[in-house]
PDB file of C-alpha atoms in Angstrom:
ATOM      1  CA  MET A 783       1.816  23.178 -16.267  1.00  0.00           C
ATOM      2  CA  ARG A 784       0.923  19.875 -16.678  1.00  0.00           C
ATOM      3  CA  SER A 785      -2.121  19.485 -19.654  1.00  0.00           C
ATOM      4  CA  LYS A 786      -5.342  17.604 -18.690  1.00  0.00           C
ATOM      5  CA  PRO A 787      -5.817  14.341 -20.104  1.00  0.00           C
ATOM      6  CA  LEU A 788      -8.345  13.486 -23.059  1.00  0.00           C
ATOM      7  CA  LEU A 789      -8.990   9.889 -21.457  1.00  0.00           C
ATOM      8  CA  VAL A 790      -9.573  10.357 -17.518  1.00  0.00           C
ATOM      9  CA  VAL A 791      -8.550   6.884 -15.519  1.00  0.00           C
ATOM     10  CA  ALA A 792     -11.019   8.281 -12.745  1.00  0.00           C
ATOM     11  CA  ALA A 793      -9.039   8.211  -8.959  1.00  0.00           C
ATOM     12  CA  LEU A 794      -9.130   5.233  -7.205  1.00  0.00           C
ATOM     13  CA  LEU A 795      -5.609   3.642  -5.632  1.00  0.00           C
ATOM     14  CA  GLY A 796      -8.051   2.692  -3.297  1.00  0.00           C
ATOM     15  CA  GLY A 797     -10.457   4.745  -5.001  1.00  0.00           C
ATOM     16  CA  MET A 798      -8.082   3.609  -8.698  1.00  0.00           C
ATOM     17  CA  GLY A 799     -10.693   2.125 -10.685  1.00  0.00           C
ATOM     18  CA  CYS A 800     -10.689   2.176 -14.354  1.00  0.00           C
ATOM     19  CA  ALA A 801     -13.763   5.056 -15.640  1.00  0.00           C
ATOM     20  CA  LEU A 802     -13.430   6.427 -18.747  1.00  0.00           C
ATOM     21  CA  ASP A 803     -15.818   9.812 -20.587  1.00  0.00           C
ATOM     22  CA  ARG A 804     -18.847   9.074 -20.971  1.00  0.00           C
ATOM     23  CA  GLY A 805     -18.720   9.376 -24.720  1.00  0.00           C
ATOM     24  CA  ALA A 806     -15.956   6.721 -24.890  1.00  0.00           C
ATOM     25  CA  ARG A 807     -17.790   4.595 -23.152  1.00  0.00           C
ATOM     26  CA  LYS A 808     -21.154   4.623 -24.736  1.00  0.00           C
ATOM     27  CA  GLU A 809     -18.869   4.654 -28.254  1.00  0.00           C
ATOM     28  CA  THR A 810     -17.086   1.624 -26.631  1.00  0.00           C
ATOM     29  CA  ALA A 811     -19.980  -0.292 -25.150  1.00  0.00           C
ATOM     30  CA  GLU A 812     -20.696  -3.344 -27.227  1.00  0.00           C
ATOM     31  CA  ALA A 813     -16.825  -4.214 -27.195  1.00  0.00           C
ATOM     32  CA  ALA A 814     -16.714  -3.029 -23.245  1.00  0.00           C
ATOM     33  CA  PRO A 815     -13.967  -4.755 -21.485  1.00  0.00           C
ATOM     34  CA  PRO A 816     -15.264  -7.294 -18.055  1.00  0.00           C
ATOM     35  CA  ALA A 817     -16.523  -5.425 -15.307  1.00  0.00           C
ATOM     36  CA  PHE A 818     -13.921  -5.793 -12.760  1.00  0.00           C
ATOM     37  CA  LEU A 819     -14.593  -5.074  -8.802  1.00  0.00           C
ATOM     38  CA  GLY A 820     -14.048  -1.463  -7.532  1.00  0.00           C
ATOM     39  CA  PRO A 821     -13.475  -0.002  -4.480  1.00  0.00           C
ATOM     40  CA  ARG A 822     -16.992   0.506  -2.616  1.00  0.00           C
ATOM     41  CA  ASP A 823     -17.057  -3.472  -3.584  1.00  0.00           C
ATOM     42  CA  ILE A 824     -14.190  -3.699  -1.615  1.00  0.00           C
ATOM     43  CA  ASP A 825     -16.049  -2.109   1.270  1.00  0.00           C
ATOM     44  CA  ALA A 826     -18.891  -4.412   1.349  1.00  0.00           C
ATOM     45  CA  LEU A 827     -17.321  -7.603   1.757  1.00  0.00           C
ATOM     46  CA  PRO A 828     -17.658  -8.603   5.267  1.00  0.00           C
ATOM     47  CA  SER A 829     -15.724  -8.809   7.626  1.00  0.00           C
ATOM     48  CA  ARG A 830     -15.117  -9.626  11.626  1.00  0.00           C
ATOM     49  CA  PRO A 831     -14.690  -6.843  14.094  1.00  0.00           C
ATOM     50  CA  ALA A 832     -10.909  -5.863  15.568  1.00  0.00           C
ATOM     51  CA  ASP A 833      -9.863  -7.575  18.607  1.00  0.00           C
ATOM     52  CA  VAL A 834      -8.417  -4.356  19.224  1.00  0.00           C
ATOM     53  CA  ARG A 835      -8.379  -0.544  17.978  1.00  0.00           C
ATOM     54  CA  GLU A 836      -6.083   1.640  19.288  1.00  0.00           C
ATOM     55  CA  ALA A 837      -4.702   4.525  18.735  1.00  0.00           C
ATOM     56  CA  TYR A 838      -0.730   5.648  17.661  1.00  0.00           C
ATOM     57  CA  GLY A 839      -0.777   9.498  17.785  1.00  0.00           C
ATOM     58  CA  SER A 840      -2.844  12.281  19.206  1.00  0.00           C
ATOM     59  CA  ASP A 841      -5.130  12.772  15.835  1.00  0.00           C
ATOM     60  CA  PRO A 842      -7.947  11.137  15.063  1.00  0.00           C
ATOM     61  CA  LEU A 843      -7.169   9.287  11.546  1.00  0.00           C
ATOM     62  CA  GLN A 844      -3.571   8.180  13.456  1.00  0.00           C
ATOM     63  CA  PHE A 845      -5.489   5.183  14.972  1.00  0.00           C
ATOM     64  CA  GLY A 846      -5.226   1.087  13.943  1.00  0.00           C
ATOM     65  CA  GLU A 847      -7.412  -2.424  14.260  1.00  0.00           C
ATOM     66  CA  LEU A 848      -5.088  -5.553  15.393  1.00  0.00           C
ATOM     67  CA  ARG A 849      -6.724  -8.915  14.323  1.00  0.00           C
ATOM     68  CA  LEU A 850      -5.816 -11.602  16.408  1.00  0.00           C
ATOM     69  CA  PRO A 851      -5.450 -15.323  15.320  1.00  0.00           C
ATOM     70  CA  PRO A 852      -7.261 -17.962  17.663  1.00  0.00           C
ATOM     71  CA  GLY A 853      -4.207 -19.498  19.919  1.00  0.00           C
ATOM     72  CA  LYS A 854      -1.181 -18.511  22.332  1.00  0.00           C
ATOM     73  CA  GLY A 855       0.728 -16.932  19.703  1.00  0.00           C
ATOM     74  CA  PRO A 856       3.231 -15.551  18.800  1.00  0.00           C
ATOM     75  CA  PHE A 857       1.838 -14.455  15.922  1.00  0.00           C
ATOM     76  CA  PRO A 858       3.642 -12.769  13.007  1.00  0.00           C
ATOM     77  CA  VAL A 859       2.046  -9.908  11.715  1.00  0.00           C
ATOM     78  CA  ALA A 860       1.430  -8.446   8.686  1.00  0.00           C
ATOM     79  CA  VAL A 861       0.995  -4.477   8.840  1.00  0.00           C
ATOM     80  CA  VAL A 862      -2.084  -3.374   6.521  1.00  0.00           C
ATOM     81  CA  ILE A 863      -2.111   0.359   4.674  1.00  0.00           C
ATOM     82  CA  HIS A 864      -4.917   0.838   2.321  1.00  0.00           C
ATOM     83  CA  GLY A 865      -4.467   3.053  -0.509  1.00  0.00           C
ATOM     84  CA  GLY A 866      -7.052   5.550  -2.316  1.00  0.00           C
ATOM     85  CA  CYS A 867      -4.233   7.747  -4.247  1.00  0.00           C
ATOM     86  CA  TRP A 868      -3.699   9.553  -1.099  1.00  0.00           C
ATOM     87  CA  LEU A 869      -6.629  11.389  -0.810  1.00  0.00           C
ATOM     88  CA  SER A 870      -8.924  11.156   2.256  1.00  0.00           C
ATOM     89  CA  ALA A 871     -12.705  10.768  -0.411  1.00  0.00           C
ATOM     90  CA  PHE A 872     -11.547   7.243  -1.707  1.00  0.00           C
ATOM     91  CA  ALA A 873     -10.307   5.145   0.329  1.00  0.00           C
ATOM     92  CA  ASN A 874     -10.292   4.316   3.631  1.00  0.00           C
ATOM     93  CA  LEU A 875      -9.468   1.458   6.316  1.00  0.00           C
ATOM     94  CA  GLN A 876     -12.712  -0.653   6.461  1.00  0.00           C
ATOM     95  CA  ASN A 877     -11.506  -0.699   2.514  1.00  0.00           C
ATOM     96  CA  THR A 878      -8.456  -2.947   3.624  1.00  0.00           C
ATOM     97  CA  ALA A 879     -11.082  -4.588   6.321  1.00  0.00           C
ATOM     98  CA  ALA A 880     -11.312  -7.992   4.708  1.00  0.00           C
ATOM     99  CA  LEU A 881      -8.349  -8.615   3.612  1.00  0.00           C
ATOM    100  CA  SER A 882      -6.848  -8.080   6.695  1.00  0.00           C
ATOM    101  CA  ASP A 883      -9.333 -10.320   8.716  1.00  0.00           C
ATOM    102  CA  ALA A 884      -8.500 -12.828   6.372  1.00  0.00           C
ATOM    103  CA  LEU A 885      -4.802 -13.051   6.926  1.00  0.00           C
ATOM    104  CA  ARG A 886      -6.337 -12.879  10.561  1.00  0.00           C
ATOM    105  CA  ASP A 887      -7.588 -16.692   9.528  1.00  0.00           C
ATOM    106  CA  ALA A 888      -4.643 -17.552   8.092  1.00  0.00           C
ATOM    107  CA  GLY A 889      -2.588 -17.236  11.079  1.00  0.00           C
ATOM    108  CA  ILE A 890      -0.909 -13.543  10.328  1.00  0.00           C
ATOM    109  CA  ALA A 891      -1.973 -10.516  12.718  1.00  0.00           C
ATOM    110  CA  THR A 892      -2.598  -7.484  11.098  1.00  0.00           C
ATOM    111  CA  TRP A 893      -2.588  -4.191  11.936  1.00  0.00           C
ATOM    112  CA  ASN A 894      -4.926  -2.014   9.814  1.00  0.00           C
ATOM    113  CA  ILE A 895      -3.770   0.846   9.952  1.00  0.00           C
ATOM    114  CA  GLU A 896      -5.486   4.623   9.454  1.00  0.00           C
ATOM    115  CA  TYR A 897      -3.433   8.033   8.367  1.00  0.00           C
ATOM    116  CA  ARG A 898      -3.649  10.916   6.877  1.00  0.00           C
ATOM    117  CA  ARG A 899      -3.579  11.611   3.462  1.00  0.00           C
ATOM    118  CA  THR A 900      -3.221  14.566   1.205  1.00  0.00           C
ATOM    119  CA  ASP A 901      -5.965  16.378   1.783  1.00  0.00           C
ATOM    120  CA  ASN A 902      -6.322  15.585   5.623  1.00  0.00           C
ATOM    121  CA  PRO A 903      -4.920  18.687   8.560  1.00  0.00           C
ATOM    122  CA  GLY A 904      -1.604  17.289   8.806  1.00  0.00           C
ATOM    123  CA  GLY A 905      -0.742  15.249   5.167  1.00  0.00           C
ATOM    124  CA  GLY A 906       1.455  14.958   2.890  1.00  0.00           C
ATOM    125  CA  TRP A 907       4.573  16.053   2.780  1.00  0.00           C
ATOM    126  CA  PRO A 908       5.266  14.423   6.152  1.00  0.00           C
ATOM    127  CA  GLY A 909       2.356  13.713   7.773  1.00  0.00           C
ATOM    128  CA  THR A 910       1.279  10.942   5.501  1.00  0.00           C
ATOM    129  CA  PHE A 911       4.648   9.251   5.647  1.00  0.00           C
ATOM    130  CA  THR A 912       5.485   9.892   9.414  1.00  0.00           C
ATOM    131  CA  ASP A 913       2.133   8.668  10.531  1.00  0.00           C
ATOM    132  CA  VAL A 914       2.865   4.963   8.365  1.00  0.00           C
ATOM    133  CA  ALA A 915       5.974   4.730  10.626  1.00  0.00           C
ATOM    134  CA  THR A 916       4.935   6.257  13.151  1.00  0.00           C
ATOM    135  CA  ALA A 917       2.386   3.287  13.254  1.00  0.00           C
ATOM    136  CA  THR A 918       3.713   0.591  11.919  1.00  0.00           C
ATOM    137  CA  ASP A 919       6.802   1.422  14.869  1.00  0.00           C
ATOM    138  CA  HIS A 920       3.638   1.595  17.821  1.00  0.00           C
ATOM    139  CA  LEU A 921       3.433  -2.337  16.907  1.00  0.00           C
ATOM    140  CA  ARG A 922       6.661  -2.728  19.383  1.00  0.00           C
ATOM    141  CA  ALA A 923       3.783  -1.040  21.831  1.00  0.00           C
ATOM    142  CA  LEU A 924       1.232  -2.968  21.348  1.00  0.00           C
ATOM    143  CA  ALA A 925       3.394  -6.146  21.601  1.00  0.00           C
ATOM    144  CA  THR A 926       3.749  -5.558  24.912  1.00  0.00           C
ATOM    145  CA  ARG A 927       0.053  -6.735  25.502  1.00  0.00           C
ATOM    146  CA  HIS A 928      -0.443  -8.931  22.985  1.00  0.00           C
ATOM    147  CA  PRO A 929       1.820 -11.378  21.408  1.00  0.00           C
ATOM    148  CA  LEU A 930       3.628 -10.597  18.400  1.00  0.00           C
ATOM    149  CA  ASP A 931       6.359 -11.714  16.655  1.00  0.00           C
ATOM    150  CA  LEU A 932       8.272  -8.090  16.288  1.00  0.00           C
ATOM    151  CA  SER A 933      10.366 -11.165  13.538  1.00  0.00           C
ATOM    152  CA  ARG A 934       8.093 -11.610  11.504  1.00  0.00           C
ATOM    153  CA  VAL A 935       6.849  -7.993  10.128  1.00  0.00           C
ATOM    154  CA  VAL A 936       5.907  -7.884   6.961  1.00  0.00           C
ATOM    155  CA  SER A 937       3.877  -5.112   5.342  1.00  0.00           C
ATOM    156  CA  VAL A 938       1.452  -5.424   2.848  1.00  0.00           C
ATOM    157  CA  GLY A 939       0.038  -2.211   0.594  1.00  0.00           C
ATOM    158  CA  HIS A 940      -2.635  -1.889  -1.990  1.00  0.00           C
ATOM    159  CA  SER A 941      -2.272   0.803  -4.248  1.00  0.00           C
ATOM    160  CA  ALA A 942      -0.698   3.537  -2.809  1.00  0.00           C
ATOM    161  CA  GLY A 943      -0.410   1.686   0.725  1.00  0.00           C
ATOM    162  CA  GLY A 944       1.711  -1.078  -1.989  1.00  0.00           C
ATOM    163  CA  SER A 945       3.576   2.279  -2.632  1.00  0.00           C
ATOM    164  CA  LEU A 946       3.918   2.889   1.217  1.00  0.00           C
ATOM    165  CA  ALA A 947       4.144  -0.337   2.423  1.00  0.00           C
ATOM    166  CA  LEU A 948       7.805  -0.714   0.088  1.00  0.00           C
ATOM    167  CA  TRP A 949       8.839   2.557   1.426  1.00  0.00           C
ATOM    168  CA  LEU A 950       8.492   1.046   5.700  1.00  0.00           C
ATOM    169  CA  ALA A 951      10.871  -1.912   3.598  1.00  0.00           C
ATOM    170  CA  GLY A 952      13.486   1.227   2.705  1.00  0.00           C
ATOM    171  CA  ARG A 953      12.565   3.131   6.141  1.00  0.00           C
ATOM    172  CA  PRO A 954      16.442   2.456   7.627  1.00  0.00           C
ATOM    173  CA  ARG A 955      18.003   3.875   4.615  1.00  0.00           C
ATOM    174  CA  ILE A 956      16.557   7.352   5.180  1.00  0.00           C
ATOM    175  CA  PRO A 957      19.994   9.481   6.027  1.00  0.00           C
ATOM    176  CA  ALA A 958      20.061  11.751   9.384  1.00  0.00           C
ATOM    177  CA  GLY A 959      18.490  14.641   8.829  1.00  0.00           C
ATOM    178  CA  SER A 960      15.877  13.800   6.542  1.00  0.00           C
ATOM    179  CA  ALA A 961      11.938  14.844   7.680  1.00  0.00           C
ATOM    180  CA  LEU A 962      11.389  10.775   6.850  1.00  0.00           C
ATOM    181  CA  HIS A 963      14.080  10.004   9.155  1.00  0.00           C
ATOM    182  CA  ARG A 964      13.838   8.001  12.249  1.00  0.00           C
ATOM    183  CA  VAL A 965      15.834   6.292  14.407  1.00  0.00           C
ATOM    184  CA  ASP A 966      15.734   2.722  14.696  1.00  0.00           C
ATOM    185  CA  PRO A 967      13.065   2.203  13.071  1.00  0.00           C
ATOM    186  CA  LEU A 968      11.234  -1.190  13.264  1.00  0.00           C
ATOM    187  CA  ARG A 969      12.305  -3.302  10.730  1.00  0.00           C
ATOM    188  CA  LEU A 970      10.467  -5.706   8.149  1.00  0.00           C
ATOM    189  CA  VAL A 971      11.357  -9.101   6.337  1.00  0.00           C
ATOM    190  CA  ALA A 972       9.074  -8.900   4.192  1.00  0.00           C
ATOM    191  CA  ALA A 973       6.974  -6.514   1.776  1.00  0.00           C
ATOM    192  CA  ILE A 974       3.737  -7.471  -0.436  1.00  0.00           C
ATOM    193  CA  ASP A 975       3.066  -4.433  -2.961  1.00  0.00           C
ATOM    194  CA  LEU A 976      -0.404  -4.654  -4.373  1.00  0.00           C
ATOM    195  CA  ALA A 977      -0.752  -2.643  -7.563  1.00  0.00           C
ATOM    196  CA  GLY A 978       0.866   0.112  -5.671  1.00  0.00           C
ATOM    197  CA  PRO A 979       3.369   2.258  -8.115  1.00  0.00           C
ATOM    198  CA  PRO A 980       7.305   1.642  -6.778  1.00  0.00           C
ATOM    199  CA  ASP A 981       8.397   4.253  -9.141  1.00  0.00           C
ATOM    200  CA  MET A 982       7.072   8.093  -7.747  1.00  0.00           C
ATOM    201  CA  LYS A 983       9.307  10.139 -10.274  1.00  0.00           C
ATOM    202  CA  ASP A 984       7.915   7.775 -12.676  1.00  0.00           C
ATOM    203  CA  PHE A 985       4.600   7.851 -11.560  1.00  0.00           C
ATOM    204  CA  ALA A 986       4.784  11.286 -11.579  1.00  0.00           C
ATOM    205  CA  ARG A 987       4.368  11.421 -15.498  1.00  0.00           C
ATOM    206  CA  ARG A 988       1.199   9.850 -14.924  1.00  0.00           C
ATOM    207  CA  ASP A 989      -0.413  10.658 -11.748  1.00  0.00           C
ATOM    208  CA  GLU A 990      -3.036  13.250 -13.872  1.00  0.00           C
ATOM    209  CA  THR A 991      -4.404  10.320 -15.580  1.00  0.00           C
ATOM    210  CA  ILE A 992      -4.809   7.624 -12.880  1.00  0.00           C
ATOM    211  CA  CYS A 993      -6.184   9.599  -9.962  1.00  0.00           C
ATOM    212  CA  GLY A 994      -8.016  12.385 -11.933  1.00  0.00           C
ATOM    213  CA  SER A 995      -5.651  15.308 -10.179  1.00  0.00           C
ATOM    214  CA  PRO A 996      -1.965  15.835  -9.652  1.00  0.00           C
ATOM    215  CA  VAL A 997      -1.455  13.782  -6.044  1.00  0.00           C
ATOM    216  CA  LEU A 998       2.203  13.525  -5.630  1.00  0.00           C
ATOM    217  CA  ASP A 999       2.901  17.096  -5.885  1.00  0.00           C
ATOM    218  CA  PRO A1000       0.794  17.972  -2.413  1.00  0.00           C
ATOM    219  CA  LEU A1001       2.117  14.317  -1.434  1.00  0.00           C
ATOM    220  CA  PHE A1002       5.290  15.083  -1.857  1.00  0.00           C
ATOM    221  CA  GLY A1003       5.773  19.023  -1.181  1.00  0.00           C
ATOM    222  CA  GLY A1004       6.656  19.720  -5.356  1.00  0.00           C
ATOM    223  CA  THR A1005       7.594  17.957  -8.203  1.00  0.00           C
ATOM    224  CA  PRO A1006      10.717  15.888  -8.365  1.00  0.00           C
ATOM    225  CA  GLU A1007      12.634  18.614  -9.799  1.00  0.00           C
ATOM    226  CA  THR A1008      11.590  21.272  -6.808  1.00  0.00           C
ATOM    227  CA  VAL A1009      12.105  18.810  -4.247  1.00  0.00           C
ATOM    228  CA  PRO A1010      14.238  16.187  -5.467  1.00  0.00           C
ATOM    229  CA  GLU A1011      15.135  15.130  -1.798  1.00  0.00           C
ATOM    230  CA  HIS A1012      11.975  14.435  -0.346  1.00  0.00           C
ATOM    231  CA  TYR A1013      11.786  12.098  -3.545  1.00  0.00           C
ATOM    232  CA  ALA A1014      14.645  10.629  -2.637  1.00  0.00           C
ATOM    233  CA  HIS A1015      13.872   9.738   0.749  1.00  0.00           C
ATOM    234  CA  GLY A1016       9.898   8.978   0.084  1.00  0.00           C
ATOM    235  CA  SER A1017       9.948   7.338  -3.215  1.00  0.00           C
ATOM    236  CA  PRO A1018      10.461   2.639  -2.219  1.00  0.00           C
ATOM    237  CA  ALA A1019      12.649   3.002  -6.209  1.00  0.00           C
ATOM    238  CA  GLU A1020      15.117   5.761  -4.793  1.00  0.00           C
ATOM    239  CA  LEU A1021      15.616   3.393  -1.577  1.00  0.00           C
ATOM    240  CA  LEU A1022      17.241   0.708  -3.241  1.00  0.00           C
ATOM    241  CA  PRO A1023      18.284  -1.934  -2.521  1.00  0.00           C
ATOM    242  CA  LEU A1024      15.455  -2.431   0.167  1.00  0.00           C
ATOM    243  CA  ASN A1025      17.521  -5.527   1.264  1.00  0.00           C
ATOM    244  CA  VAL A1026      14.128  -7.307   2.253  1.00  0.00           C
ATOM    245  CA  PRO A1027      12.347  -9.723  -0.073  1.00  0.00           C
ATOM    246  CA  HIS A1028       9.098  -8.129  -1.451  1.00  0.00           C
ATOM    247  CA  ILE A1029       6.853  -8.834  -4.423  1.00  0.00           C
ATOM    248  CA  LEU A1030       5.269  -6.370  -7.043  1.00  0.00           C
ATOM    249  CA  VAL A1031       1.182  -8.015  -7.793  1.00  0.00           C
ATOM    250  CA  VAL A1032      -0.553  -6.020 -10.766  1.00  0.00           C
ATOM    251  CA  GLY A1033      -3.478  -7.306 -12.245  1.00  0.00           C
ATOM    252  CA  ASP A1034      -3.357  -7.982 -15.817  1.00  0.00           C
ATOM    253  CA  ALA A1035      -6.155  -6.120 -16.521  1.00  0.00           C
ATOM    254  CA  ASP A1036      -5.046  -3.489 -13.942  1.00  0.00           C
ATOM    255  CA  PRO A1037      -3.609   0.325 -15.730  1.00  0.00           C
ATOM    256  CA  VAL A1038      -2.178   1.790 -12.548  1.00  0.00           C
ATOM    257  CA  VAL A1039       1.970   0.269 -12.625  1.00  0.00           C
ATOM    258  CA  PRO A1040       1.735  -0.697 -16.748  1.00  0.00           C
ATOM    259  CA  GLU A1041       4.342  -3.384 -18.054  1.00  0.00           C
ATOM    260  CA  GLY A1042       6.783  -1.089 -19.161  1.00  0.00           C
ATOM    261  CA  ASP A1043       7.184   0.173 -15.856  1.00  0.00           C
ATOM    262  CA  ARG A1044       7.286  -2.370 -13.908  1.00  0.00           C
ATOM    263  CA  ALA A1045      10.102  -4.140 -15.629  1.00  0.00           C
ATOM    264  CA  ALA A1046      12.221  -0.895 -14.983  1.00  0.00           C
ATOM    265  CA  TYR A1047      11.425  -1.343 -11.438  1.00  0.00           C
ATOM    266  CA  ALA A1048      12.207  -4.689 -11.899  1.00  0.00           C
ATOM    267  CA  LYS A1049      15.211  -4.540 -13.503  1.00  0.00           C
ATOM    268  CA  ARG A1050      16.494  -1.453 -10.803  1.00  0.00           C
ATOM    269  CA  ALA A1051      15.663  -3.817  -8.153  1.00  0.00           C
ATOM    270  CA  GLY A1052      17.421  -7.339  -8.639  1.00  0.00           C
ATOM    271  CA  GLY A1053      16.924 -10.613  -7.118  1.00  0.00           C
ATOM    272  CA  GLU A1054      15.312  -9.257  -4.247  1.00  0.00           C
ATOM    273  CA  VAL A1055      11.913  -8.218  -5.904  1.00  0.00           C
ATOM    274  CA  GLU A1056       9.298 -10.512  -7.525  1.00  0.00           C
ATOM    275  CA  VAL A1057       6.680  -9.241 -10.496  1.00  0.00           C
ATOM    276  CA  LEU A1058       3.388 -11.607 -10.136  1.00  0.00           C
ATOM    277  CA  VAL A1059       1.047 -10.357 -13.772  1.00  0.00           C
ATOM    278  CA  LEU A1060      -2.649 -11.912 -12.200  1.00  0.00           C
ATOM    279  CA  PRO A1061      -4.550 -12.983 -15.129  1.00  0.00           C
ATOM    280  CA  SER A1062      -8.100 -11.627 -15.860  1.00  0.00           C
ATOM    281  CA  THR A1063      -7.498  -8.875 -12.941  1.00  0.00           C
ATOM    282  CA  GLY A1064      -8.615  -5.720 -12.274  1.00  0.00           C
ATOM    283  CA  HIS A1065      -6.928  -2.838  -9.910  1.00  0.00           C
ATOM    284  CA  PHE A1066      -8.992  -4.579  -6.702  1.00  0.00           C
ATOM    285  CA  GLU A1067      -9.254  -7.995  -7.224  1.00  0.00           C
ATOM    286  CA  PRO A1068      -5.556  -9.300  -5.215  1.00  0.00           C
ATOM    287  CA  ILE A1069      -7.726  -8.260  -1.576  1.00  0.00           C
ATOM    288  CA  SER A1070     -11.113  -9.332  -1.790  1.00  0.00           C
ATOM    289  CA  PRO A1071     -10.777 -12.548  -0.281  1.00  0.00           C
ATOM    290  CA  ARG A1072     -13.387 -14.169  -2.500  1.00  0.00           C
ATOM    291  CA  SER A1073     -12.167 -13.213  -5.816  1.00  0.00           C
ATOM    292  CA  THR A1074      -9.869 -15.643  -8.064  1.00  0.00           C
ATOM    293  CA  ALA A1075      -7.033 -14.371  -7.201  1.00  0.00           C
ATOM    294  CA  TRP A1076      -6.744 -14.057  -3.428  1.00  0.00           C
ATOM    295  CA  PRO A1077      -5.276 -18.039  -2.754  1.00  0.00           C
ATOM    296  CA  VAL A1078      -1.984 -16.868  -4.531  1.00  0.00           C
ATOM    297  CA  VAL A1079      -1.660 -13.230  -2.430  1.00  0.00           C
ATOM    298  CA  ARG A1080      -2.500 -14.654   0.078  1.00  0.00           C
ATOM    299  CA  ASP A1081       0.248 -17.533  -0.362  1.00  0.00           C
ATOM    300  CA  ARG A1082       2.984 -15.573  -0.916  1.00  0.00           C
ATOM    301  CA  ILE A1083       1.981 -13.041   1.819  1.00  0.00           C
ATOM    302  CA  LEU A1084       2.347 -16.457   4.556  1.00  0.00           C
ATOM    303  CA  ARG A1085       5.175 -17.641   2.883  1.00  0.00           C
ATOM    304  CA  LEU A1086       7.062 -14.489   3.340  1.00  0.00           C
ATOM    305  CA  ALA A1087       6.051 -13.848   6.903  1.00  0.00           C
ATOM    306  CA  LEU A1088       6.012 -17.031   7.927  1.00  0.00           C
ATOM    307  CA  TYR A1089       8.474 -19.433   6.569  1.00  0.00           C
ATOM    308  CA  TRP A1090      11.730 -16.808   4.744  1.00  0.00           C
ATOM    309  CA  PRO A1091      13.900 -16.624   6.785  1.00  0.00           C
ATOM    310  CA  SER A1092      14.682 -13.911   8.787  1.00  0.00           C
ATOM    311  CA  PRO A1093      17.049 -11.230   9.529  1.00  0.00           C
TER     312      PRO A1093
END
């Protein structure tokens, strides 16, 4: 059994904000760090309605919102995945609506997806993963009715969604026989992980500290020791090489992916990953179009979606 930490960083992976216990906050009030954005700040950002809301499955949580730039297209597409510690209490696709709207303004169609989390019926293993996969493959159906360039699809995820964004890029490497295997998955040209842990085995050692409760056990159906094949097929780090360029964007004040963890991942991923550490940035600033971090994030996404050579 895992020991409960004395000092808990409260869950907010879309949801992952830093919250020290009340006693500690009182004692350190004079030395409090600068205030950073939280999940409700992001939810309150203005965004225009999507052009299309469409189901990709029969469950009420299996849907996405498509936003199309002005013009005739065809447009490159970003599959946008919100975070929230893989729990429904912390975030939904409203948390990435402003980001999706801003990318639409920059010339990229966005498919902002909802999916079942571990506390939803059918979520966890393998439903959370298969929802994200099915939503991504649903772009093929959307492209029959909307001007989408399926040779220019990138994934953009925040926090827990960032981990899933990398996983989508590695999906073609999942072997037949796995619950996550799909024949002919839609291939990406790049993946952008905004503040999400890329190594699920590593994150399993501290998920309770970050999220307030163990979240990877229900996501994977067990621990790395009890279900190693689940982690082998569901953790981006275990699917390396992803065979596409990808970026891990982390704020220097964000505890979710600390320096040692991102350095270890970068060493394993080699030249296909860029680790971008943003100064004076917390967990949510990278997905706020009003933050100083946003122009850097936007330009990296544009570079990968618009200018990187397609396979």
